[in-house]
PDB file of C-alpha atoms in Angstrom:
ATOM      1  CA  MET R1135      52.092  34.334 -23.471  1.00  0.00           C
ATOM      2  CA  ASN R1136      50.010  34.664 -20.295  1.00  0.00           C
ATOM      3  CA  GLU R1137      48.167  31.408 -19.687  1.00  0.00           C
ATOM      4  CA  ALA R1138      45.301  33.390 -18.248  1.00  0.00           C
ATOM      5  CA  LEU R1139      44.656  35.242 -21.567  1.00  0.00           C
ATOM      6  CA  SER R1140      41.038  34.501 -22.602  1.00  0.00           C
ATOM      7  CA  ARG R1141      40.205  32.399 -25.623  1.00  0.00           C
ATOM      8  CA  ARG R1142      38.231  35.298 -26.981  1.00  0.00           C
ATOM      9  CA  ALA R1143      41.327  37.454 -26.940  1.00  0.00           C
ATOM     10  CA  LEU R1144      43.315  34.796 -28.672  1.00  0.00           C
ATOM     11  CA  LEU R1145      40.716  34.475 -31.435  1.00  0.00           C
ATOM     12  CA  ARG R1146      40.497  38.237 -31.989  1.00  0.00           C
ATOM     13  CA  ALA R1147      44.340  38.386 -32.094  1.00  0.00           C
ATOM     14  CA  GLY R1148      44.850  35.442 -34.507  1.00  0.00           C
ATOM     15  CA  GLY R1149      41.583  34.350 -36.132  1.00  0.00           C
ATOM     16  CA  GLY R1150      41.952  30.969 -34.366  1.00  0.00           C
ATOM     17  CA  LEU R1151      44.925  29.740 -32.355  1.00  0.00           C
ATOM     18  CA  SER R1152      46.083  26.341 -31.173  1.00  0.00           C
ATOM     19  CA  LEU R1153      46.819  26.383 -27.483  1.00  0.00           C
ATOM     20  CA  ALA R1154      48.814  23.200 -27.860  1.00  0.00           C
ATOM     21  CA  ALA R1155      51.271  25.205 -29.979  1.00  0.00           C
ATOM     22  CA  LEU R1156      51.824  27.460 -26.925  1.00  0.00           C
ATOM     23  CA  GLY R1157      53.068  24.482 -24.861  1.00  0.00           C
ATOM     24  CA  LEU R1158      50.084  24.245 -22.465  1.00  0.00           C
ATOM     25  CA  GLY R1159      49.770  20.673 -21.133  1.00  0.00           C
ATOM     26  CA  TYR R1160      46.682  18.915 -19.916  1.00  0.00           C
ATOM     27  CA  GLY R1161      46.011  15.972 -17.655  1.00  0.00           C
ATOM     28  CA  ALA R1162      45.598  12.460 -19.086  1.00  0.00           C
ATOM     29  CA  GLY R1163      42.755  10.013 -18.574  1.00  0.00           C
ATOM     30  CA  THR R1164      42.935   6.283 -17.838  1.00  0.00           C
ATOM     31  CA  VAL R1165      43.160   3.737 -20.614  1.00  0.00           C
ATOM     32  CA  SER R1166      42.986  -0.032 -20.634  1.00  0.00           C
ATOM     33  CA  ALA R1167      44.878  -1.402 -23.707  1.00  0.00           C
ATOM     34  CA  ALA R1168      45.955   0.179 -27.002  1.00  0.00           C
ATOM     35  CA  VAL R1169      44.350   1.626 -30.158  1.00  0.00           C
ATOM     36  CA  PRO R1170      46.521   1.029 -33.212  1.00  0.00           C
ATOM     37  CA  THR R1171      48.651   4.100 -33.935  1.00  0.00           C
ATOM     38  CA  SER R1172      47.677   6.570 -36.625  1.00  0.00           C
ATOM     39  CA  LYS R1173      48.317  10.094 -37.815  1.00  0.00           C
ATOM     40  CA  ARG R1174      46.395  13.038 -36.294  1.00  0.00           C
ATOM     41  CA  PHE R1175      44.494  15.854 -37.905  1.00  0.00           C
ATOM     42  CA  GLN R1176      46.138  19.200 -37.459  1.00  0.00           C
ATOM     43  CA  LEU R1177      43.646  21.571 -36.051  1.00  0.00           C
ATOM     44  CA  GLY R1178      45.602  24.825 -36.001  1.00  0.00           C
ATOM     45  CA  GLY R1179      48.119  26.312 -38.418  1.00  0.00           C
ATOM     46  CA  GLN R1180      46.081  25.741 -41.607  1.00  0.00           C
ATOM     47  CA  ALA R1181      42.769  26.910 -42.936  1.00  0.00           C
ATOM     48  CA  SER R1182      39.362  25.289 -42.588  1.00  0.00           C
ATOM     49  CA  HIS R1183      37.480  24.544 -45.768  1.00  0.00           C
ATOM     50  CA  ASP R1184      33.809  24.913 -46.543  1.00  0.00           C
ATOM     51  CA  LEU R1185      31.768  21.822 -47.356  1.00  0.00           C
ATOM     52  CA  TYR R1186      28.591  23.887 -47.465  1.00  0.00           C
ATOM     53  CA  ARG R1187      26.913  26.889 -45.850  1.00  0.00           C
ATOM     54  CA  ASN R1188      23.309  27.828 -45.106  1.00  0.00           C
ATOM     55  CA  ARG R1189      21.493  24.682 -46.083  1.00  0.00           C
ATOM     56  CA  GLU R1190      17.854  24.140 -45.059  1.00  0.00           C
ATOM     57  CA  LEU R1191      17.034  20.874 -43.328  1.00  0.00           C
ATOM     58  CA  TYR R1192      13.682  19.133 -43.175  1.00  0.00           C
ATOM     59  CA  ASN R1193      12.897  20.832 -39.858  1.00  0.00           C
ATOM     60  CA  GLY R1194      13.977  24.358 -38.941  1.00  0.00           C
ATOM     61  CA  THR R1195      15.398  23.382 -35.585  1.00  0.00           C
ATOM     62  CA  VAL R1196      19.146  23.437 -34.767  1.00  0.00           C
ATOM     63  CA  MET R1197      21.222  20.671 -36.327  1.00  0.00           C
ATOM     64  CA  GLN R1198      22.655  18.556 -33.472  1.00  0.00           C
ATOM     65  CA  SER R1199      24.918  16.116 -35.373  1.00  0.00           C
ATOM     66  CA  PHE R1200      25.627  14.579 -38.771  1.00  0.00           C
ATOM     67  CA  ALA R1201      27.215  11.498 -40.348  1.00  0.00           C
ATOM     68  CA  PHE R1202      28.376  10.341 -43.810  1.00  0.00           C
ATOM     69  CA  ASP R1203      27.831   7.161 -45.736  1.00  0.00           C
ATOM     70  CA  ARG R1204      30.405   7.669 -48.386  1.00  0.00           C
ATOM     71  CA  THR R1205      29.897   4.233 -49.918  1.00  0.00           C
ATOM     72  CA  ASN R1206      26.331   5.058 -50.804  1.00  0.00           C
ATOM     73  CA  GLN R1207      26.998   8.823 -51.116  1.00  0.00           C
ATOM     74  CA  ARG R1208      24.582   9.983 -48.399  1.00  0.00           C
ATOM     75  CA  LEU R1209      24.842  12.518 -45.639  1.00  0.00           C
ATOM     76  CA  PHE R1210      22.466  12.560 -42.675  1.00  0.00           C
ATOM     77  CA  THR R1211      21.783  15.195 -40.080  1.00  0.00           C
ATOM     78  CA  ALA R1212      19.915  14.886 -36.816  1.00  0.00           C
ATOM     79  CA  GLN R1213      17.976  17.532 -34.955  1.00  0.00           C
ATOM     80  CA  LEU R1214      15.257  17.822 -32.410  1.00  0.00           C
ATOM     81  CA  ARG R1215      11.773  17.437 -34.008  1.00  0.00           C
ATOM     82  CA  GLU R1216       9.920  20.598 -34.754  1.00  0.00           C
ATOM     83  CA  GLY R1217       6.956  21.100 -32.418  1.00  0.00           C
ATOM     84  CA  SER R1218       8.063  18.473 -29.848  1.00  0.00           C
ATOM     85  CA  PRO R1219       9.312  19.455 -26.333  1.00  0.00           C
ATOM     86  CA  GLY R1220      13.082  19.521 -26.075  1.00  0.00           C
ATOM     87  CA  THR R1221      12.897  16.814 -23.356  1.00  0.00           C
ATOM     88  CA  SER R1222      10.792  14.386 -25.480  1.00  0.00           C
ATOM     89  CA  GLY R1223      13.638  12.691 -27.279  1.00  0.00           C
ATOM     90  CA  ASP R1224      11.796  13.219 -30.573  1.00  0.00           C
ATOM     91  CA  LEU R1225      14.216  13.631 -33.471  1.00  0.00           C
ATOM     92  CA  CYS R1226      14.186  14.459 -37.229  1.00  0.00           C
ATOM     93  CA  VAL R1227      16.775  12.881 -39.472  1.00  0.00           C
ATOM     94  CA  THR R1228      17.410  14.700 -42.822  1.00  0.00           C
ATOM     95  CA  GLU R1229      19.086  13.106 -45.837  1.00  0.00           C
ATOM     96  CA  LEU R1230      21.070  15.424 -47.950  1.00  0.00           C
ATOM     97  CA  ALA R1231      22.089  14.863 -51.586  1.00  0.00           C
ATOM     98  CA  TRP R1232      25.696  14.152 -52.160  1.00  0.00           C
ATOM     99  CA  SER R1233      27.672  17.035 -53.642  1.00  0.00           C
ATOM    100  CA  THR R1234      24.719  19.517 -53.791  1.00  0.00           C
ATOM    101  CA  TRP R1235      24.020  18.987 -49.999  1.00  0.00           C
ATOM    102  CA  THR R1236      20.376  19.772 -50.339  1.00  0.00           C
ATOM    103  CA  ALA R1237      17.616  18.009 -48.346  1.00  0.00           C
ATOM    104  CA  ILE R1238      16.022  15.167 -50.251  1.00  0.00           C
ATOM    105  CA  GLY R1239      14.452  12.946 -47.567  1.00  0.00           C
ATOM    106  CA  HIS R1240      13.719  12.566 -43.883  1.00  0.00           C
ATOM    107  CA  MET R1241      12.437  10.246 -41.143  1.00  0.00           C
ATOM    108  CA  TYR R1242      11.220  10.843 -37.549  1.00  0.00           C
ATOM    109  CA  LEU R1243      12.328   9.147 -34.445  1.00  0.00           C
ATOM    110  CA  THR R1244       9.947   9.257 -31.409  1.00  0.00           C
ATOM    111  CA  GLY R1245      11.365   9.077 -27.903  1.00  0.00           C
ATOM    112  CA  PHE R1246      14.949   8.502 -28.885  1.00  0.00           C
ATOM    113  CA  GLY R1247      17.238  11.126 -27.362  1.00  0.00           C
ATOM    114  CA  HIS R1248      19.203  14.366 -27.987  1.00  0.00           C
ATOM    115  CA  ALA R1249      21.523  13.212 -30.939  1.00  0.00           C
ATOM    116  CA  VAL R1250      24.651  14.818 -29.552  1.00  0.00           C
ATOM    117  CA  SER R1251      26.322  12.419 -32.010  1.00  0.00           C
ATOM    118  CA  ILE R1252      25.133   9.966 -34.592  1.00  0.00           C
ATOM    119  CA  GLY R1253      26.843   7.374 -36.764  1.00  0.00           C
ATOM    120  CA  ALA R1254      26.223   5.904 -40.210  1.00  0.00           C
ATOM    121  CA  GLN R1255      27.036   2.431 -41.356  1.00  0.00           C
ATOM    122  CA  SER R1256      26.716   1.209 -44.990  1.00  0.00           C
ATOM    123  CA  VAL R1257      25.267  -2.243 -45.588  1.00  0.00           C
ATOM    124  CA  GLY R1258      25.126  -2.932 -49.269  1.00  0.00           C
ATOM    125  CA  THR R1259      22.964  -0.235 -50.789  1.00  0.00           C
ATOM    126  CA  SER R1260      21.306   0.539 -47.427  1.00  0.00           C
ATOM    127  CA  THR R1261      22.458   2.878 -44.647  1.00  0.00           C
ATOM    128  CA  TYR R1262      21.989   1.983 -40.929  1.00  0.00           C
ATOM    129  CA  LEU R1263      22.059   4.877 -38.448  1.00  0.00           C
ATOM    130  CA  TRP R1264      23.301   4.778 -34.861  1.00  0.00           C
ATOM    131  CA  THR R1265      21.663   7.219 -32.398  1.00  0.00           C
ATOM    132  CA  ASP R1266      20.859   7.397 -28.724  1.00  0.00           C
ATOM    133  CA  VAL R1267      17.516   5.968 -27.641  1.00  0.00           C
ATOM    134  CA  ASP R1268      15.150   5.601 -24.645  1.00  0.00           C
ATOM    135  CA  ALA R1269      15.171   9.266 -23.631  1.00  0.00           C
ATOM    136  CA  ASP R1270      15.441  10.088 -19.976  1.00  0.00           C
ATOM    137  CA  ALA R1271      13.554  12.981 -18.274  1.00  0.00           C
ATOM    138  CA  ALA R1272      16.097  15.583 -19.758  1.00  0.00           C
ATOM    139  CA  GLY R1273      15.671  14.098 -23.295  1.00  0.00           C
ATOM    140  CA  TYR R1274      18.997  12.279 -23.477  1.00  0.00           C
ATOM    141  CA  GLY R1275      19.122   8.624 -24.658  1.00  0.00           C
ATOM    142  CA  ARG R1276      20.054   5.987 -22.184  1.00  0.00           C
ATOM    143  CA  ARG R1277      21.314   3.477 -24.758  1.00  0.00           C
ATOM    144  CA  PRO R1278      22.632   3.298 -28.357  1.00  0.00           C
ATOM    145  CA  ALA R1279      20.307   2.155 -31.133  1.00  0.00           C
ATOM    146  CA  ARG R1280      20.805   0.963 -34.736  1.00  0.00           C
ATOM    147  CA  PHE R1281      18.108   1.038 -37.481  1.00  0.00           C
ATOM    148  CA  LYS R1282      17.817   1.194 -41.279  1.00  0.00           C
ATOM    149  CA  TYR R1283      17.243   4.644 -42.736  1.00  0.00           C
ATOM    150  CA  SER R1284      13.943   4.649 -44.550  1.00  0.00           C
ATOM    151  CA  ASP R1285      12.701   7.897 -46.118  1.00  0.00           C
ATOM    152  CA  GLY R1286       9.301   9.224 -44.971  1.00  0.00           C
ATOM    153  CA  THR R1287       8.860   6.753 -42.046  1.00  0.00           C
ATOM    154  CA  THR R1288       8.497   7.248 -38.335  1.00  0.00           C
ATOM    155  CA  LEU R1289      10.152   4.911 -35.779  1.00  0.00           C
ATOM    156  CA  THR R1290       9.420   4.679 -32.081  1.00  0.00           C
ATOM    157  CA  ALA R1291      11.960   3.631 -29.548  1.00  0.00           C
ATOM    158  CA  SER R1292      10.183   0.209 -29.058  1.00  0.00           C
ATOM    159  CA  SER R1293       9.818  -0.491 -32.846  1.00  0.00           C
ATOM    160  CA  PRO R1294      11.012  -4.039 -33.925  1.00  0.00           C
ATOM    161  CA  ALA R1295      13.052  -2.200 -36.627  1.00  0.00           C
ATOM    162  CA  VAL R1296      15.294  -0.620 -33.838  1.00  0.00           C
ATOM    163  CA  THR R1297      18.045  -2.720 -32.304  1.00  0.00           C
ATOM    164  CA  THR R1298      19.153  -1.370 -28.932  1.00  0.00           C
ATOM    165  CA  TYR R1299      22.412  -2.053 -27.078  1.00  0.00           C
ATOM    166  CA  THR R1300      23.810  -1.702 -23.584  1.00  0.00           C
ATOM    167  CA  PRO R1301      27.573  -1.280 -23.840  1.00  0.00           C
ATOM    168  CA  LYS R1302      27.936  -0.117 -20.216  1.00  0.00           C
ATOM    169  CA  PRO R1303      25.128  -1.566 -18.041  1.00  0.00           C
ATOM    170  CA  SER R1304      25.896   0.831 -15.156  1.00  0.00           C
ATOM    171  CA  ALA R1305      25.846   3.954 -17.351  1.00  0.00           C
ATOM    172  CA  ASP R1306      23.002   6.493 -17.306  1.00  0.00           C
ATOM    173  CA  ARG R1307      23.481   7.696 -20.924  1.00  0.00           C
ATOM    174  CA  HIS R1308      25.099   6.551 -24.167  1.00  0.00           C
ATOM    175  CA  THR R1309      25.849   8.129 -27.574  1.00  0.00           C
ATOM    176  CA  CYS R1310      27.960   6.911 -30.441  1.00  0.00           C
ATOM    177  CA  ALA R1311      29.965   7.968 -33.433  1.00  0.00           C
ATOM    178  CA  THR R1312      31.506   5.982 -36.238  1.00  0.00           C
ATOM    179  CA  ASP R1313      34.968   6.007 -37.780  1.00  0.00           C
ATOM    180  CA  PRO R1314      34.227   4.354 -41.146  1.00  0.00           C
ATOM    181  CA  THR R1315      37.863   4.536 -42.340  1.00  0.00           C
ATOM    182  CA  HIS R1316      39.010   2.277 -39.470  1.00  0.00           C
ATOM    183  CA  HIS R1317      35.719   0.468 -39.092  1.00  0.00           C
ATOM    184  CA  ARG R1318      35.237   1.560 -35.467  1.00  0.00           C
ATOM    185  CA  MET R1319      32.569   2.852 -33.222  1.00  0.00           C
ATOM    186  CA  ILE R1320      33.116   5.237 -30.350  1.00  0.00           C
ATOM    187  CA  VAL R1321      30.800   5.171 -27.382  1.00  0.00           C
ATOM    188  CA  ARG R1322      30.464   8.129 -25.024  1.00  0.00           C
ATOM    189  CA  TYR R1323      28.797   7.203 -21.831  1.00  0.00           C
ATOM    190  CA  LEU R1324      27.979   8.631 -18.363  1.00  0.00           C
ATOM    191  CA  PRO R1325      28.722   6.330 -15.483  1.00  0.00           C
ATOM    192  CA  ALA R1326      25.914   6.363 -12.933  1.00  0.00           C
ATOM    193  CA  GLY R1327      26.496   9.005 -10.338  1.00  0.00           C
ATOM    194  CA  SER R1328      29.790  10.286 -11.809  1.00  0.00           C
ATOM    195  CA  GLY R1329      28.811  13.468 -13.641  1.00  0.00           C
ATOM    196  CA  ILE R1330      31.809  13.019 -16.007  1.00  0.00           C
ATOM    197  CA  HIS R1331      31.446  11.234 -19.304  1.00  0.00           C
ATOM    198  CA  ARG R1332      33.870   8.561 -20.526  1.00  0.00           C
ATOM    199  CA  PHE R1333      34.805   7.217 -24.064  1.00  0.00           C
ATOM    200  CA  ALA R1334      35.460   3.756 -25.359  1.00  0.00           C
ATOM    201  CA  PRO R1335      36.104   2.538 -28.932  1.00  0.00           C
ATOM    202  CA  TYR R1336      34.923  -0.700 -30.317  1.00  0.00           C
ATOM    203  CA  ASP R1337      35.112  -2.699 -33.553  1.00  0.00           C
ATOM    204  CA  LEU R1338      32.086  -1.701 -35.585  1.00  0.00           C
ATOM    205  CA  THR R1339      31.191  -5.205 -36.685  1.00  0.00           C
ATOM    206  CA  ALA R1340      31.509  -6.580 -33.151  1.00  0.00           C
ATOM    207  CA  ALA R1341      29.424  -3.752 -31.825  1.00  0.00           C
ATOM    208  CA  THR R1342      26.717  -4.375 -34.508  1.00  0.00           C
ATOM    209  CA  ASN R1343      26.577  -7.972 -33.260  1.00  0.00           C
ATOM    210  CA  GLY R1344      26.192  -6.740 -29.621  1.00  0.00           C
ATOM    211  CA  ASP R1345      29.836  -7.601 -28.551  1.00  0.00           C
ATOM    212  CA  PHE R1346      31.012  -4.856 -26.292  1.00  0.00           C
ATOM    213  CA  GLY R1347      33.749  -6.752 -24.515  1.00  0.00           C
ATOM    214  CA  GLN R1348      37.016  -5.308 -23.277  1.00  0.00           C
ATOM    215  CA  PRO R1349      37.655  -2.149 -25.462  1.00  0.00           C
ATOM    216  CA  PRO R1350      41.183  -1.183 -26.450  1.00  0.00           C
ATOM    217  CA  ALA R1351      40.762   2.021 -24.509  1.00  0.00           C
ATOM    218  CA  ASP R1352      38.377   3.469 -21.936  1.00  0.00           C
ATOM    219  CA  PHE R1353      39.135   6.900 -20.694  1.00  0.00           C
ATOM    220  CA  ARG R1354      37.503   9.850 -18.849  1.00  0.00           C
ATOM    221  CA  GLN R1355      36.551  12.971 -20.837  1.00  0.00           C
ATOM    222  CA  PRO R1356      39.534  15.321 -20.187  1.00  0.00           C
ATOM    223  CA  ASP R1357      38.908  18.081 -17.707  1.00  0.00           C
ATOM    224  CA  ARG R1358      39.994  20.663 -20.297  1.00  0.00           C
ATOM    225  CA  ILE R1359      37.000  19.592 -22.410  1.00  0.00           C
ATOM    226  CA  THR R1360      34.635  19.246 -19.464  1.00  0.00           C
ATOM    227  CA  TYR R1361      35.304  22.725 -18.111  1.00  0.00           C
ATOM    228  CA  LEU R1362      35.433  26.072 -19.876  1.00  0.00           C
ATOM    229  CA  ASP R1363      38.578  27.555 -18.329  1.00  0.00           C
ATOM    230  CA  PRO R1364      41.413  26.136 -16.320  1.00  0.00           C
ATOM    231  CA  ASP R1365      41.031  28.750 -13.618  1.00  0.00           C
ATOM    232  CA  ASP R1366      37.233  28.427 -13.319  1.00  0.00           C
ATOM    233  CA  THR R1367      36.244  24.822 -12.831  1.00  0.00           C
ATOM    234  CA  THR R1368      32.786  25.819 -11.786  1.00  0.00           C
ATOM    235  CA  VAL R1369      31.774  26.767 -15.329  1.00  0.00           C
ATOM    236  CA  ARG R1370      30.828  23.829 -17.483  1.00  0.00           C
ATOM    237  CA  ASN R1371      31.748  23.788 -21.185  1.00  0.00           C
ATOM    238  CA  SER R1372      29.110  23.256 -23.727  1.00  0.00           C
ATOM    239  CA  PHE R1373      29.867  19.853 -25.409  1.00  0.00           C
ATOM    240  CA  GLN R1374      28.625  19.870 -28.975  1.00  0.00           C
ATOM    241  CA  GLY R1375      29.906  16.649 -30.670  1.00  0.00           C
ATOM    242  CA  TYR R1376      32.644  14.166 -31.220  1.00  0.00           C
ATOM    243  CA  THR R1377      34.098  11.702 -33.735  1.00  0.00           C
ATOM    244  CA  ALA R1378      37.248   9.658 -34.170  1.00  0.00           C
ATOM    245  CA  TYR R1379      39.854   8.872 -36.766  1.00  0.00           C
ATOM    246  CA  GLY R1380      42.298   6.112 -35.909  1.00  0.00           C
ATOM    247  CA  GLN R1381      44.040   6.653 -32.655  1.00  0.00           C
ATOM    248  CA  TYR R1382      42.485  10.023 -31.944  1.00  0.00           C
ATOM    249  CA  LEU R1383      39.185  11.331 -30.622  1.00  0.00           C
ATOM    250  CA  TYR R1384      37.938  14.756 -31.757  1.00  0.00           C
ATOM    251  CA  CYS R1385      35.536  16.903 -29.843  1.00  0.00           C
ATOM    252  CA  LEU R1386      33.721  20.136 -30.478  1.00  0.00           C
ATOM    253  CA  THR R1387      32.623  22.693 -27.721  1.00  0.00           C
ATOM    254  CA  GLY R1388      31.058  26.126 -27.651  1.00  0.00           C
ATOM    255  CA  HIS R1389      27.942  28.273 -27.463  1.00  0.00           C
ATOM    256  CA  SER R1390      25.708  30.211 -29.871  1.00  0.00           C
ATOM    257  CA  ASP R1391      26.418  33.811 -30.532  1.00  0.00           C
ATOM    258  CA  THR R1392      29.858  33.723 -29.102  1.00  0.00           C
ATOM    259  CA  ASP R1393      33.373  33.167 -30.396  1.00  0.00           C
ATOM    260  CA  ASP R1394      34.287  30.204 -28.221  1.00  0.00           C
ATOM    261  CA  ALA R1395      33.892  27.331 -30.770  1.00  0.00           C
ATOM    262  CA  THR R1396      36.802  25.029 -30.002  1.00  0.00           C
ATOM    263  CA  LEU R1397      38.144  21.911 -31.577  1.00  0.00           C
ATOM    264  CA  TRP R1398      39.932  19.279 -29.515  1.00  0.00           C
ATOM    265  CA  SER R1399      42.025  16.208 -30.292  1.00  0.00           C
ATOM    266  CA  VAL R1400      42.596  13.493 -27.709  1.00  0.00           C
ATOM    267  CA  ASP R1401      44.993  10.530 -27.805  1.00  0.00           C
ATOM    268  CA  MET R1402      42.711   7.546 -27.030  1.00  0.00           C
ATOM    269  CA  ASN R1403      45.818   5.557 -25.817  1.00  0.00           C
ATOM    270  CA  THR R1404      46.605   8.119 -23.055  1.00  0.00           C
ATOM    271  CA  GLY R1405      43.406  10.045 -22.615  1.00  0.00           C
ATOM    272  CA  ALA R1406      45.447  13.281 -22.960  1.00  0.00           C
ATOM    273  CA  VAL R1407      44.509  16.357 -25.017  1.00  0.00           C
ATOM    274  CA  MET R1408      46.927  16.729 -27.907  1.00  0.00           C
ATOM    275  CA  GLU R1409      45.664  20.010 -29.357  1.00  0.00           C
ATOM    276  CA  GLU R1410      43.007  22.646 -28.533  1.00  0.00           C
ATOM    277  CA  PHE R1411      42.158  25.108 -31.290  1.00  0.00           C
ATOM    278  CA  LEU R1412      39.792  28.045 -31.137  1.00  0.00           C
ATOM    279  CA  THR R1413      38.310  27.985 -34.672  1.00  0.00           C
ATOM    280  CA  GLY R1414      37.243  31.063 -36.631  1.00  0.00           C
ATOM    281  CA  ALA R1415      35.468  28.984 -39.288  1.00  0.00           C
ATOM    282  CA  GLY R1416      32.154  30.390 -40.237  1.00  0.00           C
ATOM    283  CA  SER R1417      32.856  33.570 -38.247  1.00  0.00           C
ATOM    284  CA  THR R1418      30.438  35.612 -40.362  1.00  0.00           C
ATOM    285  CA  LEU R1419      27.450  33.309 -39.590  1.00  0.00           C
ATOM    286  CA  THR R1420      24.563  34.630 -37.506  1.00  0.00           C
ATOM    287  CA  PHE R1421      23.790  32.667 -34.374  1.00  0.00           C
ATOM    288  CA  ARG R1422      26.783  30.321 -35.105  1.00  0.00           C
ATOM    289  CA  GLU R1423      26.295  27.503 -32.645  1.00  0.00           C
ATOM    290  CA  PRO R1424      28.812  24.646 -33.028  1.00  0.00           C
ATOM    291  CA  GLU R1425      26.981  21.382 -33.687  1.00  0.00           C
ATOM    292  CA  GLY R1426      28.327  17.967 -34.641  1.00  0.00           C
ATOM    293  CA  MET R1427      31.457  16.183 -35.951  1.00  0.00           C
ATOM    294  CA  ALA R1428      32.148  13.427 -38.467  1.00  0.00           C
ATOM    295  CA  VAL R1429      34.970  11.892 -40.530  1.00  0.00           C
ATOM    296  CA  HIS R1430      35.265  10.236 -43.872  1.00  0.00           C
ATOM    297  CA  THR R1431      37.931   9.482 -46.428  1.00  0.00           C
ATOM    298  CA  THR R1432      37.132  10.802 -49.973  1.00  0.00           C
ATOM    299  CA  ALA R1433      37.084   8.673 -53.079  1.00  0.00           C
ATOM    300  CA  GLY R1434      40.429  10.172 -53.807  1.00  0.00           C
ATOM    301  CA  GLY R1435      41.851   8.856 -50.508  1.00  0.00           C
ATOM    302  CA  GLU R1436      41.934  12.152 -48.580  1.00  0.00           C
ATOM    303  CA  PRO R1437      40.802  11.872 -44.902  1.00  0.00           C
ATOM    304  CA  ARG R1438      38.737  14.710 -43.696  1.00  0.00           C
ATOM    305  CA  LEU R1439      37.559  15.965 -40.275  1.00  0.00           C
ATOM    306  CA  PHE R1440      34.211  17.716 -40.439  1.00  0.00           C
ATOM    307  CA  PHE R1441      32.586  20.001 -37.902  1.00  0.00           C
ATOM    308  CA  GLY R1442      29.280  21.910 -38.123  1.00  0.00           C
ATOM    309  CA  PHE R1443      27.495  25.051 -37.068  1.00  0.00           C
ATOM    310  CA  ALA R1444      23.788  26.006 -36.903  1.00  0.00           C
ATOM    311  CA  SER R1445      23.060  29.497 -38.198  1.00  0.00           C
ATOM    312  CA  GLY R1446      20.157  31.781 -38.874  1.00  0.00           C
ATOM    313  CA  SER R1447      18.858  34.680 -36.924  1.00  0.00           C
ATOM    314  CA  THR R1448      15.287  33.365 -36.577  1.00  0.00           C
ATOM    315  CA  PRO R1449      14.375  30.479 -34.167  1.00  0.00           C
ATOM    316  CA  GLY R1450      12.523  27.824 -36.126  1.00  0.00           C
ATOM    317  CA  GLU R1451      14.402  28.811 -39.306  1.00  0.00           C
ATOM    318  CA  ARG R1452      17.917  27.601 -38.443  1.00  0.00           C
ATOM    319  CA  LEU R1453      20.303  26.531 -41.219  1.00  0.00           C
ATOM    320  CA  ALA R1454      23.196  23.986 -41.347  1.00  0.00           C
ATOM    321  CA  ASN R1455      26.774  24.635 -42.170  1.00  0.00           C
ATOM    322  CA  VAL R1456      29.747  22.139 -42.323  1.00  0.00           C
ATOM    323  CA  PHE R1457      33.537  22.871 -42.538  1.00  0.00           C
ATOM    324  CA  TYR R1458      36.502  20.508 -42.576  1.00  0.00           C
ATOM    325  CA  LYS R1459      40.166  19.989 -41.909  1.00  0.00           C
ATOM    326  CA  ASN R1460      42.310  17.785 -44.158  1.00  0.00           C
ATOM    327  CA  VAL R1461      45.876  17.993 -42.951  1.00  0.00           C
ATOM    328  CA  LEU R1462      47.370  15.027 -41.066  1.00  0.00           C
ATOM    329  CA  VAL R1463      50.567  15.135 -38.947  1.00  0.00           C
TER     330      VAL R1463
END
């Protein structure tokens, strides 16, 4: 097949197609040590499953990200706060009831960030959330933060209830995601003056205690994820979320009202893209903007890779949708 064939053409032809299956290779990043080996989620060649569709959140803005606390059976979403400027860093967190996936609580975060990704960490019967904090002029957080979820409350970036961290002192921005199955946190950061993000995984307990020593891997975001097409490196991709399971990082890219929503898997030990899949999940949704990724292992022991979309034809009345993959190779 012609490598120049557009992703849209591939999607129309096959309802979603893995470019890795076509033998297309991508450049690797730089790593420092080794993440323990694991199986990898298969992105193409099998169907996506619905977790839920068209759920209302506490605010009607676009869902940016989400995270599970399976131990306490809670799901949290993050979005920009209704009525606040997009550059304010003001967020709304919605708690959804387990299994019905309906909104049952919320809290507000003032001056935090953009919530490209969030993490959830169970501590007894409580859930602690990880977000970005200390919003810059564009509304993106400079550092990661951790705080206890408390329904109906509002936290500011300087609140004593918020613990902030600086994994990479020279970085301009940080976000984070959690891999609860392997008790790991993944930090995405932007080195000052570089323009290209990097990723580094850490032990979740060590990170909670502020220990961000030498990570087992530290690699540049692959160019195939940074850019939209290999023959047009002037067009930036729209990065919409990430998560990790074991050895592999997973990313989501794409735009609203298009058919370019793409799932990616990256080997954290090499920094190389393992698979790229143009997904047709939720193809009938209106607006359909890819937003957020998360993982968890069910009570029955099945690992799942989740990815989300915002939907709804009316701004201010957006809905949340989440799908998942569950085949490991």
